[in-house]
Coordinates of C-alpha atoms in Angstrom, one line a residue:
M5 CA 48.8 7.4 34.5
S6 CA 48.0 8.7 31.0
K7 CA 48.3 6.3 28.1
K8 CA 50.4 7.4 25.1
P9 CA 48.2 7.6 22.0
L10 CA 48.1 4.6 19.6
R11 CA 49.1 5.8 16.2
P12 CA 48.2 4.4 12.7
P13 CA 50.3 1.7 11.1
G14 CA 53.7 2.9 9.9
A15 CA 53.9 5.9 12.3
S16 CA 57.4 7.0 13.2
K17 CA 58.5 7.5 16.8
E18 CA 56.2 9.8 18.7
V19 CA 58.4 12.9 18.8
D20 CA 59.2 12.5 15.0
F21 CA 55.6 11.7 14.3
I22 CA 54.3 14.9 16.0
S23 CA 56.8 17.1 14.1
S24 CA 56.2 15.4 10.7
C25 CA 52.4 15.0 10.7
I26 CA 50.9 17.9 8.8
R27 CA 47.4 17.2 10.3
C28 CA 45.8 16.7 7.0
S29 CA 43.4 13.9 8.2
K30 CA 43.9 11.8 5.0
C31 CA 44.6 8.7 7.0
A32 CA 41.4 9.1 9.0
Q33 CA 39.4 9.8 5.8
V34 CA 40.7 6.6 4.1
C35 CA 40.1 4.3 7.1
P36 CA 37.1 2.1 6.2
Y37 CA 36.6 1.1 9.8
K38 CA 36.7 4.7 11.2
S39 CA 39.4 3.4 13.6
I40 CA 41.5 6.5 13.1
K41 CA 40.2 9.6 14.9
I42 CA 41.7 13.1 15.0
A43 CA 42.9 14.1 18.4
S44 CA 41.0 17.0 20.0
L45 CA 42.1 19.5 22.5
F46 CA 40.8 17.1 25.2
D47 CA 43.5 14.6 24.1
G48 CA 46.2 17.2 24.7
I49 CA 47.4 20.4 23.0
T50 CA 50.6 18.7 21.7
I51 CA 48.7 16.0 19.8
M52 CA 45.7 18.0 18.8
G53 CA 44.9 17.4 15.1
T54 CA 47.0 14.3 14.8
P55 CA 45.5 10.8 14.1
V56 CA 44.9 8.5 17.1
I57 CA 43.4 5.1 17.5
K58 CA 41.4 4.4 20.7
A59 CA 41.5 0.6 20.5
R60 CA 38.9 0.0 23.2
D61 CA 36.4 1.8 21.0
I62 CA 37.5 0.8 17.5
P63 CA 40.9 -1.0 17.0
C64 CA 43.0 -1.0 13.9
Y65 CA 42.0 -3.8 11.6
L66 CA 45.3 -3.6 9.6
C67 CA 43.7 -2.9 6.2
M68 CA 46.9 -0.9 5.5
K69 CA 45.1 1.8 3.5
C70 CA 46.5 4.7 5.6
P71 CA 50.2 4.6 5.1
P72 CA 50.1 5.1 1.3
V73 CA 48.0 8.3 1.5
C74 CA 50.2 10.1 4.0
P75 CA 51.8 13.0 2.1
S76 CA 54.3 14.0 4.8
G77 CA 56.0 10.7 5.5
A78 CA 54.8 10.6 9.1
L79 CA 53.4 7.2 8.1
N80 CA 55.8 4.9 6.3
R81 CA 54.2 4.6 2.8
K82 CA 56.3 1.5 2.0
L83 CA 54.7 -0.5 4.8
R84 CA 52.4 -3.2 3.3
N85 CA 52.6 -6.3 5.3
K86 CA 50.5 -6.3 8.5
K87 CA 53.1 -8.5 10.3
D88 CA 55.6 -5.7 9.9
V89 CA 53.4 -3.2 11.7
R90 CA 54.7 -2.0 15.1
M91 CA 52.0 0.3 16.7
G92 CA 52.7 -1.0 20.3
T93 CA 52.6 -4.1 22.3
A94 CA 49.7 -5.8 24.1
R95 CA 50.2 -6.3 27.9
I96 CA 48.0 -8.5 30.0
N97 CA 47.0 -7.6 33.5
K98 CA 47.0 -11.2 34.9
K99 CA 45.1 -10.1 38.1
E100 CA 42.2 -9.0 35.9
C101 CA 42.4 -11.5 33.0
L102 CA 39.6 -14.1 33.2
A103 CA 41.8 -16.9 31.9
W104 CA 44.6 -16.0 34.3
Q105 CA 42.0 -16.2 37.1
G106 CA 40.8 -19.7 36.1
T107 CA 37.8 -18.8 33.9
L108 CA 38.0 -20.1 30.3
C109 CA 38.3 -17.1 28.0
R110 CA 40.0 -17.0 24.6
S111 CA 38.7 -13.7 23.3
C112 CA 42.0 -12.1 22.7
Y113 CA 43.6 -15.2 21.4
Q114 CA 40.9 -16.0 18.9
S115 CA 40.6 -12.4 17.7
C116 CA 44.3 -11.7 17.1
P117 CA 45.0 -11.1 13.3
I118 CA 48.5 -12.6 13.8
F119 CA 46.8 -15.8 14.9
D120 CA 48.6 -18.2 17.2
E121 CA 51.8 -16.1 16.8
A122 CA 51.3 -12.8 18.6
I123 CA 49.1 -14.3 21.3
K124 CA 49.5 -18.0 22.2
M125 CA 47.8 -20.1 24.9
D126 CA 50.0 -21.7 27.5
N127 CA 49.5 -25.2 28.9
E128 CA 46.8 -23.9 31.3
L129 CA 44.9 -22.1 28.5
R130 CA 46.0 -18.7 29.5
P131 CA 47.0 -16.0 26.9
V132 CA 50.6 -15.1 26.6
V133 CA 51.8 -12.2 24.3
D134 CA 54.9 -12.6 22.1
E135 CA 56.2 -9.1 22.2
K136 CA 58.3 -9.7 19.1
K137 CA 55.2 -10.7 17.0
C138 CA 52.5 -8.4 18.5
V139 CA 51.8 -5.6 16.1
G140 CA 49.8 -3.5 18.6
C141 CA 46.6 -3.2 16.6
G142 CA 44.4 -3.3 19.7
I143 CA 41.9 -5.9 18.5
C144 CA 42.6 -7.9 21.7
E145 CA 41.9 -4.8 23.9
N146 CA 38.7 -4.1 22.0
V147 CA 37.2 -7.7 22.5
C148 CA 38.3 -8.2 26.1
P149 CA 35.1 -8.8 28.1
V150 CA 36.6 -7.4 31.3
E151 CA 36.0 -3.7 32.1
P152 CA 38.5 -2.0 32.1
A153 CA 40.2 -4.3 29.6
A154 CA 42.6 -6.8 31.1
I155 CA 44.8 -6.6 28.0
V156 CA 45.8 -3.2 26.6
V157 CA 48.2 -1.9 24.0
V158 CA 51.1 0.2 25.2
T159 CA 53.3 2.2 22.9
G160 CA 57.0 2.9 23.1
G161 CA 59.6 0.9 24.8
R162 CA 60.3 -1.5 21.9

């Protein structure tokens, strides 16, 4: 199953994003963390040249520098508050998650920038994602000690 690309904060729906992004790379250039990469032919012909975030490598740290520099409107320039970002939603594979298998692990919970809101710990100290509050930045996916990550950001379906 191929994973849809994770887009920078403020991105419109995928079909609209693809048609409105002018592939100028300004969002990638302004990203201080180098989280935003430009999709190559290997990522697929339809997304080639567009900005993508590969959270397992470098997640989005929600600095919010990319939306204001987008000249085409593919990224919502008015977006300022990190809690309003909707890049995707983190999903936990409970069969692979250490905490869900009885080993104490709080990596995703402690790393989440929407602390104790987007990811909470249940009574048995297992992480639970609040889909309404998760912004989809991918920091949880990046810090997950399991390989492949037991928590991944999925796009669409919101």
